[in-house]
């Protein structure tokens, strides 16, 4: 609210009542809105929760708890940094903060714009490390149409065009095999 007021979006009417001038918000480009929202959402969180939210954003979409644990462990084995918070406690805290919501098979961001903003503001080297660990986790399932999108996303992010193209083609192969 303070930020909206500072941008001049709260204006006074002649009778003394106030209103929200949304044109002040429209001045933010969509590319800037995600990082701005992410910064506002993460501002009151500890570094461990911010790190866990960054991991979730890099993984993208719906994230299963077991996948988070496995990827945290894989990154730590490689000497990379993730988060020191217990994943279950961290997920519960991110839900309580309204950043994540429980979903059918795990957790997802309450707002896609916040997810995109957190992803965009995550250091490139950290993103790459997390994408590599995620690719290692899901690459064995590249032919599974349910996992192919995950494999393709992370393969593309690390520059593995061959793995990405195989994963992108997996649903088509299943359709062709199923039709014969």
PDB file of C-alpha atoms in Angstrom:
ATOM      1  CA  UNK A   1       0.000   0.000   0.000  1.00  0.00           C
ATOM      2  CA  UNK A   2       2.860   2.358   0.853  1.00  0.00           C
ATOM      3  CA  UNK A   3       4.414   1.733  -2.580  1.00  0.00           C
ATOM      4  CA  UNK A   4       1.116   2.465  -4.338  1.00  0.00           C
ATOM      5  CA  UNK A   5       0.771   5.664  -2.361  1.00  0.00           C
ATOM      6  CA  UNK A   6       4.387   6.677  -3.104  1.00  0.00           C
ATOM      7  CA  UNK A   7       3.749   6.193  -6.826  1.00  0.00           C
ATOM      8  CA  UNK A   8       0.950   8.739  -6.555  1.00  0.00           C
ATOM      9  CA  UNK A   9      -1.761   6.212  -7.297  1.00  0.00           C
ATOM     10  CA  UNK A  10      -3.859   7.274  -4.305  1.00  0.00           C
ATOM     11  CA  UNK A  11      -5.500  10.547  -5.237  1.00  0.00           C
ATOM     12  CA  UNK A  12      -7.931  12.851  -3.494  1.00  0.00           C
ATOM     13  CA  UNK A  13     -11.297  13.738  -5.002  1.00  0.00           C
ATOM     14  CA  UNK A  14     -12.665  17.283  -4.634  1.00  0.00           C
ATOM     15  CA  UNK A  15     -14.957  16.143  -1.768  1.00  0.00           C
ATOM     16  CA  UNK A  16     -11.981  14.803   0.198  1.00  0.00           C
ATOM     17  CA  UNK A  17     -12.470  11.080  -0.486  1.00  0.00           C
ATOM     18  CA  UNK A  18      -9.608   9.126  -1.993  1.00  0.00           C
ATOM     19  CA  UNK A  19      -9.468   6.734  -4.925  1.00  0.00           C
ATOM     20  CA  UNK A  20      -6.956   4.454  -6.617  1.00  0.00           C
ATOM     21  CA  UNK A  21      -5.696   5.811  -9.939  1.00  0.00           C
ATOM     22  CA  UNK A  22      -4.755   2.576 -11.683  1.00  0.00           C
ATOM     23  CA  UNK A  23      -3.002   4.420 -14.497  1.00  0.00           C
ATOM     24  CA  UNK A  24      -0.043   4.832 -12.127  1.00  0.00           C
ATOM     25  CA  UNK A  25       0.151   1.052 -11.893  1.00  0.00           C
ATOM     26  CA  UNK A  26      -0.199   0.702 -15.657  1.00  0.00           C
ATOM     27  CA  UNK A  27       3.110   2.527 -16.066  1.00  0.00           C
ATOM     28  CA  UNK A  28       4.889  -0.602 -14.833  1.00  0.00           C
ATOM     29  CA  UNK A  29       5.708  -2.891 -17.709  1.00  0.00           C
ATOM     30  CA  UNK A  30       4.752  -6.567 -17.226  1.00  0.00           C
ATOM     31  CA  UNK A  31       8.462  -7.402 -17.184  1.00  0.00           C
ATOM     32  CA  UNK A  32       8.989  -4.990 -14.283  1.00  0.00           C
ATOM     33  CA  UNK A  33       5.787  -5.894 -12.457  1.00  0.00           C
ATOM     34  CA  UNK A  34       6.856  -9.479 -11.657  1.00  0.00           C
ATOM     35  CA  UNK A  35      10.160  -8.531  -9.994  1.00  0.00           C
ATOM     36  CA  UNK A  36       8.458  -5.635  -8.199  1.00  0.00           C
ATOM     37  CA  UNK A  37       5.744  -7.935  -6.817  1.00  0.00           C
ATOM     38  CA  UNK A  38       8.332 -10.581  -5.937  1.00  0.00           C
ATOM     39  CA  UNK A  39      10.430  -8.062  -4.025  1.00  0.00           C
ATOM     40  CA  UNK A  40       7.367  -6.922  -2.082  1.00  0.00           C
ATOM     41  CA  UNK A  41       6.350 -10.513  -1.256  1.00  0.00           C
ATOM     42  CA  UNK A  42       9.840 -11.587  -0.193  1.00  0.00           C
ATOM     43  CA  UNK A  43      10.705  -8.429   1.753  1.00  0.00           C
ATOM     44  CA  UNK A  44       9.647  -9.731   5.160  1.00  0.00           C
ATOM     45  CA  UNK A  45      11.007 -13.249   4.795  1.00  0.00           C
ATOM     46  CA  UNK A  46      14.250 -14.679   6.107  1.00  0.00           C
ATOM     47  CA  UNK A  47      17.038 -15.618   3.721  1.00  0.00           C
ATOM     48  CA  UNK A  48      16.263 -19.349   4.048  1.00  0.00           C
ATOM     49  CA  UNK A  49      12.645 -18.861   2.953  1.00  0.00           C
ATOM     50  CA  UNK A  50      13.714 -16.597   0.095  1.00  0.00           C
ATOM     51  CA  UNK A  51      16.156 -19.287  -1.051  1.00  0.00           C
ATOM     52  CA  UNK A  52      13.423 -21.937  -0.938  1.00  0.00           C
ATOM     53  CA  UNK A  53      11.050 -19.708  -2.894  1.00  0.00           C
ATOM     54  CA  UNK A  54      13.802 -19.212  -5.508  1.00  0.00           C
ATOM     55  CA  UNK A  55      14.216 -22.971  -5.793  1.00  0.00           C
ATOM     56  CA  UNK A  56      10.474 -23.379  -6.287  1.00  0.00           C
ATOM     57  CA  UNK A  57      10.452 -20.643  -8.938  1.00  0.00           C
ATOM     58  CA  UNK A  58      13.310 -22.246 -10.872  1.00  0.00           C
ATOM     59  CA  UNK A  59      11.604 -25.631 -10.778  1.00  0.00           C
ATOM     60  CA  UNK A  60       8.440 -23.933 -11.999  1.00  0.00           C
ATOM     61  CA  UNK A  61       4.770 -24.802 -11.831  1.00  0.00           C
ATOM     62  CA  UNK A  62       3.598 -27.443  -9.394  1.00  0.00           C
ATOM     63  CA  UNK A  63       6.420 -28.745  -7.205  1.00  0.00           C
ATOM     64  CA  UNK A  64       6.321 -31.964  -5.198  1.00  0.00           C
ATOM     65  CA  UNK A  65       7.893 -31.982  -1.749  1.00  0.00           C
ATOM     66  CA  UNK A  66      10.004 -35.089  -2.499  1.00  0.00           C
ATOM     67  CA  UNK A  67      11.406 -33.471  -5.643  1.00  0.00           C
ATOM     68  CA  UNK A  68      12.379 -30.369  -3.639  1.00  0.00           C
ATOM     69  CA  UNK A  69      14.179 -32.477  -1.045  1.00  0.00           C
ATOM     70  CA  UNK A  70      16.016 -34.493  -3.704  1.00  0.00           C
ATOM     71  CA  UNK A  71      17.115 -31.389  -5.615  1.00  0.00           C
ATOM     72  CA  UNK A  72      18.286 -29.594  -2.458  1.00  0.00           C
ATOM     73  CA  UNK A  73      20.363 -32.663  -1.556  1.00  0.00           C
ATOM     74  CA  UNK A  74      21.770 -32.956  -5.096  1.00  0.00           C
ATOM     75  CA  UNK A  75      22.848 -29.307  -5.187  1.00  0.00           C
ATOM     76  CA  UNK A  76      24.443 -29.598  -1.743  1.00  0.00           C
ATOM     77  CA  UNK A  77      26.357 -32.739  -2.809  1.00  0.00           C
ATOM     78  CA  UNK A  78      27.794 -30.721  -5.700  1.00  0.00           C
ATOM     79  CA  UNK A  79      28.867 -27.974  -3.326  1.00  0.00           C
ATOM     80  CA  UNK A  80      26.199 -25.504  -4.383  1.00  0.00           C
ATOM     81  CA  UNK A  81      24.049 -23.405  -2.111  1.00  0.00           C
ATOM     82  CA  UNK A  82      20.307 -23.875  -1.681  1.00  0.00           C
ATOM     83  CA  UNK A  83      18.672 -23.391   1.703  1.00  0.00           C
ATOM     84  CA  UNK A  84      19.367 -24.555   5.215  1.00  0.00           C
ATOM     85  CA  UNK A  85      15.720 -24.588   6.261  1.00  0.00           C
ATOM     86  CA  UNK A  86      13.892 -27.887   6.615  1.00  0.00           C
ATOM     87  CA  UNK A  87      11.840 -28.221   3.416  1.00  0.00           C
ATOM     88  CA  UNK A  88       8.610 -29.108   5.247  1.00  0.00           C
ATOM     89  CA  UNK A  89       8.910 -26.141   7.594  1.00  0.00           C
ATOM     90  CA  UNK A  90       9.847 -23.856   4.717  1.00  0.00           C
ATOM     91  CA  UNK A  91       6.908 -24.948   2.582  1.00  0.00           C
ATOM     92  CA  UNK A  92       4.516 -24.419   5.485  1.00  0.00           C
ATOM     93  CA  UNK A  93       5.954 -20.936   6.075  1.00  0.00           C
ATOM     94  CA  UNK A  94       5.682 -20.002   2.385  1.00  0.00           C
ATOM     95  CA  UNK A  95       2.046 -21.159   2.398  1.00  0.00           C
ATOM     96  CA  UNK A  96       1.397 -19.148   5.575  1.00  0.00           C
ATOM     97  CA  UNK A  97       2.990 -16.098   3.903  1.00  0.00           C
ATOM     98  CA  UNK A  98       0.655 -16.510   0.919  1.00  0.00           C
ATOM     99  CA  UNK A  99       3.465 -17.060  -1.563  1.00  0.00           C
ATOM    100  CA  UNK A 100       2.725 -20.745  -2.179  1.00  0.00           C
ATOM    101  CA  UNK A 101      -0.520 -22.690  -2.053  1.00  0.00           C
ATOM    102  CA  UNK A 102      -1.077 -26.405  -1.631  1.00  0.00           C
ATOM    103  CA  UNK A 103      -1.993 -28.096  -4.889  1.00  0.00           C
ATOM    104  CA  UNK A 104      -3.118 -31.552  -5.959  1.00  0.00           C
ATOM    105  CA  UNK A 105       0.401 -33.009  -6.010  1.00  0.00           C
ATOM    106  CA  UNK A 106       2.464 -30.533  -4.042  1.00  0.00           C
ATOM    107  CA  UNK A 107       2.796 -26.762  -4.024  1.00  0.00           C
ATOM    108  CA  UNK A 108       2.579 -23.930  -6.522  1.00  0.00           C
ATOM    109  CA  UNK A 109       2.832 -20.171  -6.449  1.00  0.00           C
ATOM    110  CA  UNK A 110      -0.310 -18.277  -5.521  1.00  0.00           C
ATOM    111  CA  UNK A 111       0.564 -15.768  -8.263  1.00  0.00           C
ATOM    112  CA  UNK A 112       2.273 -16.590 -11.568  1.00  0.00           C
ATOM    113  CA  UNK A 113       3.608 -13.013 -11.685  1.00  0.00           C
ATOM    114  CA  UNK A 114       5.330 -13.480  -8.337  1.00  0.00           C
ATOM    115  CA  UNK A 115       6.765 -16.794  -9.555  1.00  0.00           C
ATOM    116  CA  UNK A 116       8.099 -15.132 -12.707  1.00  0.00           C
ATOM    117  CA  UNK A 117       9.486 -12.221 -10.692  1.00  0.00           C
ATOM    118  CA  UNK A 118      11.304 -14.493  -8.248  1.00  0.00           C
ATOM    119  CA  UNK A 119      12.720 -16.485 -11.155  1.00  0.00           C
ATOM    120  CA  UNK A 120      13.857 -13.319 -12.933  1.00  0.00           C
ATOM    121  CA  UNK A 121      15.580 -11.969  -9.819  1.00  0.00           C
ATOM    122  CA  UNK A 122      17.402 -15.200  -9.006  1.00  0.00           C
ATOM    123  CA  UNK A 123      21.114 -14.966  -9.788  1.00  0.00           C
ATOM    124  CA  UNK A 124      21.885 -16.606 -13.134  1.00  0.00           C
ATOM    125  CA  UNK A 125      24.544 -18.961 -11.758  1.00  0.00           C
ATOM    126  CA  UNK A 126      22.184 -20.129  -9.003  1.00  0.00           C
ATOM    127  CA  UNK A 127      19.411 -20.713 -11.559  1.00  0.00           C
ATOM    128  CA  UNK A 128      21.774 -22.750 -13.729  1.00  0.00           C
ATOM    129  CA  UNK A 129      22.834 -24.930 -10.804  1.00  0.00           C
ATOM    130  CA  UNK A 130      19.224 -25.588  -9.847  1.00  0.00           C
ATOM    131  CA  UNK A 131      18.227 -26.314 -13.465  1.00  0.00           C
ATOM    132  CA  UNK A 132      21.080 -28.841 -13.733  1.00  0.00           C
ATOM    133  CA  UNK A 133      20.007 -30.623 -10.553  1.00  0.00           C
ATOM    134  CA  UNK A 134      16.376 -30.676 -11.727  1.00  0.00           C
ATOM    135  CA  UNK A 135      17.409 -32.048 -15.117  1.00  0.00           C
ATOM    136  CA  UNK A 136      19.400 -34.816 -13.433  1.00  0.00           C
ATOM    137  CA  UNK A 137      16.363 -35.609 -11.284  1.00  0.00           C
ATOM    138  CA  UNK A 138      13.865 -35.832 -14.142  1.00  0.00           C
ATOM    139  CA  UNK A 139      15.963 -36.830 -17.190  1.00  0.00           C
ATOM    140  CA  UNK A 140      15.344 -40.570 -16.656  1.00  0.00           C
ATOM    141  CA  UNK A 141      11.617 -39.815 -17.127  1.00  0.00           C
ATOM    142  CA  UNK A 142      12.052 -37.905 -20.392  1.00  0.00           C
ATOM    143  CA  UNK A 143       9.811 -40.338 -22.287  1.00  0.00           C
ATOM    144  CA  UNK A 144       7.013 -39.994 -19.738  1.00  0.00           C
ATOM    145  CA  UNK A 145       4.599 -37.381 -21.132  1.00  0.00           C
ATOM    146  CA  UNK A 146       3.822 -36.219 -17.583  1.00  0.00           C
ATOM    147  CA  UNK A 147       7.510 -35.430 -16.960  1.00  0.00           C
ATOM    148  CA  UNK A 148       8.604 -34.496 -20.481  1.00  0.00           C
ATOM    149  CA  UNK A 149       7.746 -30.818 -20.013  1.00  0.00           C
ATOM    150  CA  UNK A 150       9.902 -30.640 -16.884  1.00  0.00           C
ATOM    151  CA  UNK A 151      12.830 -32.299 -18.624  1.00  0.00           C
ATOM    152  CA  UNK A 152      12.479 -29.989 -21.626  1.00  0.00           C
ATOM    153  CA  UNK A 153      12.296 -26.846 -19.437  1.00  0.00           C
ATOM    154  CA  UNK A 154      15.450 -27.661 -17.526  1.00  0.00           C
ATOM    155  CA  UNK A 155      17.374 -29.078 -20.484  1.00  0.00           C
ATOM    156  CA  UNK A 156      16.662 -25.927 -22.449  1.00  0.00           C
ATOM    157  CA  UNK A 157      17.739 -23.743 -19.513  1.00  0.00           C
ATOM    158  CA  UNK A 158      21.144 -25.448 -19.265  1.00  0.00           C
ATOM    159  CA  UNK A 159      21.646 -25.440 -23.033  1.00  0.00           C
ATOM    160  CA  UNK A 160      21.195 -29.186 -23.597  1.00  0.00           C
ATOM    161  CA  UNK A 161      19.333 -28.908 -26.896  1.00  0.00           C
ATOM    162  CA  UNK A 162      19.430 -32.643 -27.577  1.00  0.00           C
ATOM    163  CA  UNK A 163      17.735 -33.556 -24.287  1.00  0.00           C
ATOM    164  CA  UNK A 164      15.262 -30.703 -24.724  1.00  0.00           C
ATOM    165  CA  UNK A 165      14.238 -31.801 -28.214  1.00  0.00           C
ATOM    166  CA  UNK A 166      13.849 -35.436 -27.124  1.00  0.00           C
ATOM    167  CA  UNK A 167      11.665 -34.339 -24.230  1.00  0.00           C
ATOM    168  CA  UNK A 168       9.591 -31.986 -26.390  1.00  0.00           C
ATOM    169  CA  UNK A 169       9.012 -34.874 -28.818  1.00  0.00           C
ATOM    170  CA  UNK A 170       8.007 -37.398 -26.121  1.00  0.00           C
ATOM    171  CA  UNK A 171       4.273 -36.578 -26.105  1.00  0.00           C
ATOM    172  CA  UNK A 172       4.196 -36.819 -29.911  1.00  0.00           C
ATOM    173  CA  UNK A 173       5.873 -40.249 -29.801  1.00  0.00           C
ATOM    174  CA  UNK A 174       3.281 -41.460 -27.301  1.00  0.00           C
ATOM    175  CA  UNK A 175       0.463 -40.179 -29.529  1.00  0.00           C
ATOM    176  CA  UNK A 176       1.928 -41.881 -32.589  1.00  0.00           C
ATOM    177  CA  UNK A 177       2.452 -45.165 -30.784  1.00  0.00           C
ATOM    178  CA  UNK A 178      -1.015 -44.986 -29.239  1.00  0.00           C
ATOM    179  CA  UNK A 179      -2.682 -44.423 -32.619  1.00  0.00           C
ATOM    180  CA  UNK A 180      -1.188 -47.500 -34.258  1.00  0.00           C
TER     181      UNK A 180
END
